[in-house]
Coordinates of C-alpha atoms in Angstrom, one line a residue:
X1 CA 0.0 0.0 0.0
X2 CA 1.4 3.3 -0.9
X3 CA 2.4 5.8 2.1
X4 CA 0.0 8.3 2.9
X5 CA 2.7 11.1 1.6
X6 CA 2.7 9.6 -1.8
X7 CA -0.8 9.6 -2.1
X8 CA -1.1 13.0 -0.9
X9 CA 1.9 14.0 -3.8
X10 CA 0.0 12.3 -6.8
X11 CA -3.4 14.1 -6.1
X12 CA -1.2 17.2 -6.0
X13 CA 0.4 16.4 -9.3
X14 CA -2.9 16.0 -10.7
X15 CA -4.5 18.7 -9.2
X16 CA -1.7 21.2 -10.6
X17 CA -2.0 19.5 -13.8
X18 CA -5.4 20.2 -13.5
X19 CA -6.7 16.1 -13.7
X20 CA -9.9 16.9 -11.9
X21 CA -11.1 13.3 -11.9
X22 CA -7.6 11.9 -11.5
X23 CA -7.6 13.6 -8.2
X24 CA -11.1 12.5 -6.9
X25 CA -10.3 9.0 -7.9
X26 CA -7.0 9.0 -5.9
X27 CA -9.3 10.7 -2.8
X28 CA -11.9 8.2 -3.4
X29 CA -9.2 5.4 -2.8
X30 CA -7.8 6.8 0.2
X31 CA -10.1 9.1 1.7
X32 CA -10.6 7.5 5.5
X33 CA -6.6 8.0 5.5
X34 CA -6.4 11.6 4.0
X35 CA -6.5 14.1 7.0
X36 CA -9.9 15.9 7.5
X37 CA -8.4 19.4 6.9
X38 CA -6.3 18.0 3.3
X39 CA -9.5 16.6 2.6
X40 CA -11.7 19.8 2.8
X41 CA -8.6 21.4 1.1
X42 CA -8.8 19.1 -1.9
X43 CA -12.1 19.5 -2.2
X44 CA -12.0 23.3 -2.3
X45 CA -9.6 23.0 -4.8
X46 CA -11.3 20.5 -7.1
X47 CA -14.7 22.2 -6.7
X48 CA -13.3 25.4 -7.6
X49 CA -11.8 24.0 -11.0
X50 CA -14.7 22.1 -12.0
X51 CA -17.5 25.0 -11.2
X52 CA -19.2 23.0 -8.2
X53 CA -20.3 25.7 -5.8
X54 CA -21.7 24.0 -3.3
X55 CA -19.1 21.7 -2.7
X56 CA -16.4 24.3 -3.0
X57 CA -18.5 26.4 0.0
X58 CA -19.2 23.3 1.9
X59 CA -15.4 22.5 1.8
X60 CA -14.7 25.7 3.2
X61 CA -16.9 25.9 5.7
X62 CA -15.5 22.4 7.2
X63 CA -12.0 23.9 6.7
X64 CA -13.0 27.2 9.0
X65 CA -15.1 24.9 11.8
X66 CA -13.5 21.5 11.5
X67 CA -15.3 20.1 14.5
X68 CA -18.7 21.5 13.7
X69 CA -21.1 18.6 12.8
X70 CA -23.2 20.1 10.9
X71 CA -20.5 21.7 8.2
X72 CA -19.6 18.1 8.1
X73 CA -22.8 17.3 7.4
X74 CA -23.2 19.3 4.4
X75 CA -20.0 18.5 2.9
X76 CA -20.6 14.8 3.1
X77 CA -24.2 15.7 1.8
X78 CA -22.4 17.4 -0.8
X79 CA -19.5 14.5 -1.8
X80 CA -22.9 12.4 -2.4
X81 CA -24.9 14.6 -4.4
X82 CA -21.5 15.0 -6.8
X83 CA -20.9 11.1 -7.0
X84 CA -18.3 11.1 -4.3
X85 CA -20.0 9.2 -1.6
X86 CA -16.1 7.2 -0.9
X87 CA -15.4 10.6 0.2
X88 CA -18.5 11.5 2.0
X89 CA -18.1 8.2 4.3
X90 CA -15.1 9.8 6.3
X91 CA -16.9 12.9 6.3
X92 CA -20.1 12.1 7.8
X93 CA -18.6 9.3 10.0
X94 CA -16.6 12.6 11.5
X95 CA -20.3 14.5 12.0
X96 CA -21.5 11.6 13.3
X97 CA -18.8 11.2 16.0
X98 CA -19.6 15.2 17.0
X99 CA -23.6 14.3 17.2
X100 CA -23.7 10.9 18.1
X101 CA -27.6 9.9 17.2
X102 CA -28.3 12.5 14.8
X103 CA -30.4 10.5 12.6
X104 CA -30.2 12.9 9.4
X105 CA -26.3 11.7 9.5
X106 CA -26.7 8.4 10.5
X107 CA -28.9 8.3 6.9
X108 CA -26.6 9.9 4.8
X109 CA -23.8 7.9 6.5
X110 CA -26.1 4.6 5.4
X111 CA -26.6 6.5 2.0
X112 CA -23.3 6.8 1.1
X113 CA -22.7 2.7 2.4
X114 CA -24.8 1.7 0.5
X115 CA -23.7 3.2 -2.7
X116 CA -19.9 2.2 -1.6
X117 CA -21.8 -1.4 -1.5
X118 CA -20.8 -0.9 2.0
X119 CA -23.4 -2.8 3.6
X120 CA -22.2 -4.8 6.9
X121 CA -21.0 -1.2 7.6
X122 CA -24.3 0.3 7.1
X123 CA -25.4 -2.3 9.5
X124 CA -23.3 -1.5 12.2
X125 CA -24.0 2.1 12.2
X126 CA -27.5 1.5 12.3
X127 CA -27.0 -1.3 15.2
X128 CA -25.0 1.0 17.2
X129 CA -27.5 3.6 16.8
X130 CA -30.6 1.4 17.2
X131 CA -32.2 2.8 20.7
X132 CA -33.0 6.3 18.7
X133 CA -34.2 4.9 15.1
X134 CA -37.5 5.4 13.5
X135 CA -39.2 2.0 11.9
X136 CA -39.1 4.4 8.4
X137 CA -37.1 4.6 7.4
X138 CA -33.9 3.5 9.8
X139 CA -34.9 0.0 10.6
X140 CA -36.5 -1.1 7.2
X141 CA -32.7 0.3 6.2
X142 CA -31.0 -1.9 8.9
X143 CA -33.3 -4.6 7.3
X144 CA -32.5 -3.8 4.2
X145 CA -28.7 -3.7 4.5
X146 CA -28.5 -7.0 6.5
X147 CA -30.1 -8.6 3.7
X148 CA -27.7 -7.1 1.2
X149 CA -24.5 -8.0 2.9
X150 CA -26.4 -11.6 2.8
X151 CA -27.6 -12.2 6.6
X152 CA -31.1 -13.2 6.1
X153 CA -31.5 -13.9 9.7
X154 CA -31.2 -10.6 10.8
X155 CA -32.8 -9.2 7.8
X156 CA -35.6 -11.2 8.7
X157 CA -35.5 -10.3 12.4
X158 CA -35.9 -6.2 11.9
X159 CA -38.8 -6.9 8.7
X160 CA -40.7 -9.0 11.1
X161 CA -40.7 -5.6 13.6
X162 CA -41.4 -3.0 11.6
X163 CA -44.6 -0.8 11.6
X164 CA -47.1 -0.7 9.1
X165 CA -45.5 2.4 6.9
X166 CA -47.7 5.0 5.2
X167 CA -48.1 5.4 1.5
X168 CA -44.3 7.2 1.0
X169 CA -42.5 3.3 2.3
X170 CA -45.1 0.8 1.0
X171 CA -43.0 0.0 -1.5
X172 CA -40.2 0.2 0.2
X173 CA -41.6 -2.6 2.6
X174 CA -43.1 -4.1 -0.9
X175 CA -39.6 -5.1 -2.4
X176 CA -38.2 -6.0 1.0
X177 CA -41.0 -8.8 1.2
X178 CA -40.1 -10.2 -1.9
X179 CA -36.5 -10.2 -1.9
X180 CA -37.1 -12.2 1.4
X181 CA -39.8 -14.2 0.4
X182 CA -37.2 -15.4 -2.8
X183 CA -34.3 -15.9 -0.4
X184 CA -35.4 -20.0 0.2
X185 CA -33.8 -20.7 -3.1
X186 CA -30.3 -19.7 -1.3
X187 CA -30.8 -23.2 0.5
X188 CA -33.1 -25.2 -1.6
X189 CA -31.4 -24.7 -5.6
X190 CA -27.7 -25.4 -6.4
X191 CA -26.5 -22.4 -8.4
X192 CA -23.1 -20.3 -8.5
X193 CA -24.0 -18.0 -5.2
X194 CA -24.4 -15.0 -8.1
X195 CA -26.7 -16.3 -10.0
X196 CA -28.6 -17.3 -6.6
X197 CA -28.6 -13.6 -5.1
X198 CA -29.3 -11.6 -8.6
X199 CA -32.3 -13.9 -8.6
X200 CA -32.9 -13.1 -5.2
X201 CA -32.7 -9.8 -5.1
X202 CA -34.2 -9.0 -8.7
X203 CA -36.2 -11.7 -9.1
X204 CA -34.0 -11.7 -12.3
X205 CA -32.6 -14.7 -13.8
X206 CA -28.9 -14.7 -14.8
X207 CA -28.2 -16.5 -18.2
X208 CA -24.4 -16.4 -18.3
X209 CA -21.8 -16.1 -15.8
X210 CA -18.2 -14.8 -16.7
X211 CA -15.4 -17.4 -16.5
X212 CA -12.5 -15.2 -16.3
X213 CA -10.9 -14.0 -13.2
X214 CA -13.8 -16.2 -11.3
X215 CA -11.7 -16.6 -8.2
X216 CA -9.9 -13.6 -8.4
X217 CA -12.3 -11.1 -7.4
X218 CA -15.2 -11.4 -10.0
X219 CA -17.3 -13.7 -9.2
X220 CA -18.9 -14.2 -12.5
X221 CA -18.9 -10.8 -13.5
X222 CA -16.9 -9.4 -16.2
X223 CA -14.5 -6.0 -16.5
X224 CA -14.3 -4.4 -19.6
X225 CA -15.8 -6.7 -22.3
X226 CA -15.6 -6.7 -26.0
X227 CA -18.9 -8.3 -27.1
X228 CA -19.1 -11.1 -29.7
X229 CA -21.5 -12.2 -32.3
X230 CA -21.5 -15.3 -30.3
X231 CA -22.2 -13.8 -26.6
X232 CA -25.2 -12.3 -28.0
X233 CA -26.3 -15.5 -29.3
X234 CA -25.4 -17.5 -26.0
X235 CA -28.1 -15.0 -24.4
X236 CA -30.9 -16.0 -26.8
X237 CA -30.4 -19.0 -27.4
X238 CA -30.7 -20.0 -23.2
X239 CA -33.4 -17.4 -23.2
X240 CA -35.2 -20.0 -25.3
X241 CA -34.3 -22.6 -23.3
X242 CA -36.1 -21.2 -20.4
X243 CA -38.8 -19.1 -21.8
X244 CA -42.2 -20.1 -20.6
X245 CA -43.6 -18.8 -24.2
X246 CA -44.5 -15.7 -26.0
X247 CA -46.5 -14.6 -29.1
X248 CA -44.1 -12.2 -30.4
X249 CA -40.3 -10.2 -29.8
X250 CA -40.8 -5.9 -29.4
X251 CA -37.6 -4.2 -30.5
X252 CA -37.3 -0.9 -28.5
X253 CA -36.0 2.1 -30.1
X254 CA -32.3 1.6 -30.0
X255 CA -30.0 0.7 -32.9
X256 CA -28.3 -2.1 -30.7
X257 CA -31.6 -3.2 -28.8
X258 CA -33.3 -3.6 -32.3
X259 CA -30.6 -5.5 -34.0
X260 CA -30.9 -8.0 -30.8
X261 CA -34.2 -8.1 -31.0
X262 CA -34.2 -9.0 -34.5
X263 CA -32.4 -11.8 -33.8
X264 CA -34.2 -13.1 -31.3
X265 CA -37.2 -12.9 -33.4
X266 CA -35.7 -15.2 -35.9
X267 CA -33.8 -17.8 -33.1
X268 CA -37.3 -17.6 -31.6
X269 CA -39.4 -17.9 -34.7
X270 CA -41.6 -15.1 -33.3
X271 CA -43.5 -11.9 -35.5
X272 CA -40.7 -8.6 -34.3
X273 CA -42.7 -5.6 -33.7
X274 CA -41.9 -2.1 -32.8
X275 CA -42.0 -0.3 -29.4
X276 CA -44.0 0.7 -27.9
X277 CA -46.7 -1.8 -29.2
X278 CA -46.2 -3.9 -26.4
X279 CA -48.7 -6.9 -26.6
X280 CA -49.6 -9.7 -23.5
X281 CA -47.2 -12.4 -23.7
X282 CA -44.1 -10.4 -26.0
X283 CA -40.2 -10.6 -25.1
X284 CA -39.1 -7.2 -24.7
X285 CA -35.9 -7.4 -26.0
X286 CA -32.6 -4.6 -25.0
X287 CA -29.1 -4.7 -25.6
X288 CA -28.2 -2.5 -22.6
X289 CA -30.9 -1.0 -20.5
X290 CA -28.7 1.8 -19.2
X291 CA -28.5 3.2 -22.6
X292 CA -32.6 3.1 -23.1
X293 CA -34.2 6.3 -22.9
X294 CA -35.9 7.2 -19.5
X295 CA -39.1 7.5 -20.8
X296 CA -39.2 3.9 -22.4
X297 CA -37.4 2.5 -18.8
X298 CA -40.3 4.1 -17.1
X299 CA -43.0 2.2 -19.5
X300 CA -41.2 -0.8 -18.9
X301 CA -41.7 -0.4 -15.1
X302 CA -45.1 -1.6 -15.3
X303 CA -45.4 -5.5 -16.8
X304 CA -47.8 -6.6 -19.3
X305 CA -49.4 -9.7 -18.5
X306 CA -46.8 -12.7 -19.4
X307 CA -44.0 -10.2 -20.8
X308 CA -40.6 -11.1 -20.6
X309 CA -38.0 -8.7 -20.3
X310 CA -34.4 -9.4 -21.6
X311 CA -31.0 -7.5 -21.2
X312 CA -27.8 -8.8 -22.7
X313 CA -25.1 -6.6 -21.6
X314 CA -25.9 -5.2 -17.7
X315 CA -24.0 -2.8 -16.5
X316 CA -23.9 -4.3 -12.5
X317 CA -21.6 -1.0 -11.4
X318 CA -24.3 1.7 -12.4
X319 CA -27.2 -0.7 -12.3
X320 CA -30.5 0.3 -14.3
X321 CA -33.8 2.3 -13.3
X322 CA -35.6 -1.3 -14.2
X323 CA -34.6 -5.0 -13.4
X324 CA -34.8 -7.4 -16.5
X325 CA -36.6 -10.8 -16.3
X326 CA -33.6 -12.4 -17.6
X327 CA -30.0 -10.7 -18.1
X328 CA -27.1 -12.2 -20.5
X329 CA -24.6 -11.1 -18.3
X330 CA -23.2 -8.7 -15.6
X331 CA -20.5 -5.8 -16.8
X332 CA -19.0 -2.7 -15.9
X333 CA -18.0 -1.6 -19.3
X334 CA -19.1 -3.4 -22.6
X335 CA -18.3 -2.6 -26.6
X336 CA -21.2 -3.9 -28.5
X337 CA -20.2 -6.2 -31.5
X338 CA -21.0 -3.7 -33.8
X339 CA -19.5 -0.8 -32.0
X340 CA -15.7 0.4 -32.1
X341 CA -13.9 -2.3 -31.1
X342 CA -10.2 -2.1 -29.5
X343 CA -7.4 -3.8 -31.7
X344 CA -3.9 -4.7 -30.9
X345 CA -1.9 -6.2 -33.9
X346 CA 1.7 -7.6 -33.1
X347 CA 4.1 -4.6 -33.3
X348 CA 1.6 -2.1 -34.3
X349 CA -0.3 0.2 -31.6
X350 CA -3.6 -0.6 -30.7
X351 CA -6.3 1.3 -32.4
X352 CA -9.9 1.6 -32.7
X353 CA -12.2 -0.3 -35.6
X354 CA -14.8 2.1 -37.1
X355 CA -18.2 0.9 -35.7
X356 CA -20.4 -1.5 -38.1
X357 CA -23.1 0.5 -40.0
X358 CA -24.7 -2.5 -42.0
X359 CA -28.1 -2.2 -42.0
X360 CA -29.3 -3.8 -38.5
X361 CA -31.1 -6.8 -40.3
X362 CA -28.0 -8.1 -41.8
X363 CA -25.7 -7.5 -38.1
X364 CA -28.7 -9.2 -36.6
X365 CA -27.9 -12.2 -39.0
X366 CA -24.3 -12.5 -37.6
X367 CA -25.9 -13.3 -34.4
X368 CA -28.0 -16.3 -35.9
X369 CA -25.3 -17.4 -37.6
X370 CA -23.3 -18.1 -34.6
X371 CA -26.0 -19.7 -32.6
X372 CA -24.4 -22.5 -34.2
X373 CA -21.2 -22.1 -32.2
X374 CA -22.3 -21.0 -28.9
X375 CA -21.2 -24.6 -28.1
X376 CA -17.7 -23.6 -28.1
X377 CA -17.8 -20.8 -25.4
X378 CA -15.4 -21.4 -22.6
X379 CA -18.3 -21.6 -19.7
X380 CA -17.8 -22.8 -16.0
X381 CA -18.4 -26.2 -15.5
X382 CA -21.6 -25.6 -13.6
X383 CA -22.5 -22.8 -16.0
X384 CA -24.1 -24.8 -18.9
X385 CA -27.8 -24.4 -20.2
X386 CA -28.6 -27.4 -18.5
X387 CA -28.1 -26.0 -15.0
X388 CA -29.5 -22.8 -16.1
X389 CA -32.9 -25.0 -17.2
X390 CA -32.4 -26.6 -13.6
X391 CA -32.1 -23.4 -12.4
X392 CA -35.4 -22.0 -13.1
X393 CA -37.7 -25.3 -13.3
X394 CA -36.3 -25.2 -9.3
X395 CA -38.7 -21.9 -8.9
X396 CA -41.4 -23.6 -9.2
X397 CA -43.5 -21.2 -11.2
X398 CA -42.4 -18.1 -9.3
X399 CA -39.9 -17.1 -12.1
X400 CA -41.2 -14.6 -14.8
X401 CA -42.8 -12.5 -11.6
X402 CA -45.9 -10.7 -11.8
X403 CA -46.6 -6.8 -10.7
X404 CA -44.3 -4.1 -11.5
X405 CA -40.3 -4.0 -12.1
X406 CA -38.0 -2.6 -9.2
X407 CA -35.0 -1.0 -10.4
X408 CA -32.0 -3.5 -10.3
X409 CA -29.9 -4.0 -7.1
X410 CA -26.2 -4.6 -7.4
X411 CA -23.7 -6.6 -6.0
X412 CA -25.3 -7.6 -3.1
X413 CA -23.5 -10.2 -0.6
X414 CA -21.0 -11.2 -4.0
X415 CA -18.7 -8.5 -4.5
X416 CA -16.5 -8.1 -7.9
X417 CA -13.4 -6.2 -8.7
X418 CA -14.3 -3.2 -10.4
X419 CA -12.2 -0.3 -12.2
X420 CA -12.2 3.1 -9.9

């Protein structure tokens, strides 16, 4: 681990050469060792270069009245609202310290936990600060959190207290039910523990699992990813192995969604039709839900009788607004077959391919095509279709659900390595 001095020098070096994000990402790293006061200082200086007002004031104020709690309040507030919330965990930790029970800290604290994925340390927070919590939303959090850092028991022993809430946590309280009343599969189906809790905690079916770096630190989930013809068709073609049935595929509006959804269509031998003529029964068919437009992710929040939403490429580190029925896999950064793909030919510098413009009908053919070859995939050994079929035949019915679509909830108790 590098000395506290050298980290301090290369956020300097950055900061003077004026590498704004370089900075923050070194401060992210290391922020519970950086010094309160370097931290405010860096902050000041980072939100001065980069326009962010509040932050810069908030900085400040922490810099003149280090100890006061409620400066530290607001600049951990702050760190969150600007995608910092690494930074904010020192920060409000410090306010907390200087009001012990204030519960609009002890939330924000939790907040920025649970965005750090965090969650045993949510817990404890919450645990330590248990005699002044409210039922909503404190201990449904504590709930909440146990659940994600996978103790069932005690997520099951602060749900089984909690008040009736009013209209504002209902759903809160809604999605906490089901992710508990899913979390029997845990003992009763034999499954890589990933695909297990994304079911359990999505009520989302994993089709593929990553076999690189599996016990290294990713669990099934890959890095950075240059899509294949043949990934795509993996997807589909154990889609189809599980689907319970459908009348036809909808291609939403964008160029990669439709070109998968075209080829689905044909693996499928199913009519394609355009969003947003969404009929009972269709497969709903994206690429990469974080790249749909809002106002389609919103649409697809509500379920149309025996719909079945499919995702290829999920993005697990910025999860999207709406959890698919079924996901391909679980990335942090993907290029699409057809987008600009990163080559490397032996003594030459690597460059970029320019992006496949074919009409989408004929991409959506390469896809078919290598349906054919799928076979040839290096997989885990217990990540064939076959288990995958076991899989969901072991839900028993429960698997597509019924109601609305939560948003997707990522990792959960199985971490991955993930680029800062």
């Amino acid at each position: 681990m590098s000395s506290l001095d050298d980290v301090l020098t290369r956020i300097e070096d950055e900061l003077v050469q004026g590498d704004i994000g370089g900075a923050l990402r070194q401060l992210r790293a290391h922020a519970e060792r950086v010094p309160l006061d370097r931290v405010a200082a860096i902050l000041d200086r980072a939100a001065t270069a980069t326009g962010f007002d509040d932050l810069g004031q908030a900085a400040r104020a922490v810099a003149a009245q280090p100890d006061d709690p409620v400066a530290l309040y607001r600049l951990g507030y702050a760190c969150i609202e600007w995608g910092i919330a690494a930074v904010a965990v020192p920060v409000l930790a410090a306010a907390l310290a200087r009001a012990p029970g204030a519960l609009p800290v002890i939330d924000e604290l939790v907040t920025a936990y649970e965005i750090t994925h965090r969650y045993r340390d949510a817990v404890a927070v919450l645990e330590a600060n248990e005699s002044v919590l409210r039922d909503w939303p404190e201990r449904y959090l504590l709930a909440f959190n146990a659940l994600m850092s996978g103790d069932v028991a005690k997520a099951r022993h602060w749900a089984a207290r909690l008040s009736p809430p009013d209209s504002t946590w209902a759903p809160a309280q809604q999605r906490l039910a089901g992710m508990l009343a899913r979390t029997p599969v845990l003992d009763r189906v034999d499954a890589p523990p990933l695909r297990q809790w994304h079911y359990v905690l999505n009520a989302s079916v994993l089709a593929t699992l990553s076999p690189y770096g599996f016990d290294e630190g990713m669990n099934g989930r890959y890095g950075f990813i240059q899509d294949t013809p043949e990934l795509c068709a993996a997807t589909l073609t154990r889609l189809r192995a599980v689907l319970p049935g459908a009348s036809s595929v909808c291609l939403l509006p964008d160029r990669s969604s439709r070109i998968l959804g075209l080829a689905a269509a044909r693996l499928l031998e199913l009519p394609a039709q355009p969003w947003p003529s969404i009929v009972d029964g269709s497969v709903v068919v994206a690429y990469d839900l974080s790249e749909v437009d809002s106002t389609v992710l919103t649409a697809l929040r509500e379920r149309a009788p025996g719909s079945v939403l499919v995702e290829h490429a999920s993005r697990w580190t910025q999860p999207p607004g709406v959890a698919a029925d079924i996901v391909g896999f679980l990335h942090q950064y993907v290029v699409a077959p057809w987008g600009r793909q990163l080559i490397a030919s032996p003594g030459e510098e690597p460059r970029w391919t320019d992006p496949d413009t074919r009409p989408e009908e004929e991409v959506a053919a390469d896809i078919v095509a290598a349906a054919s070859t799928t076979s040839t995939l290096e997989t885990l050994p217990d990540d064939t279709t076959e288990h995958l079929v076991a899989f969901v035949n072991a839900l028993k019915g429960a698997w597509p659900a019924t109601g609305p679509r939560d948003r997707m909830w990522s990792p959960g108790p199985v971490p991955s390595s993930a680029f800062l």
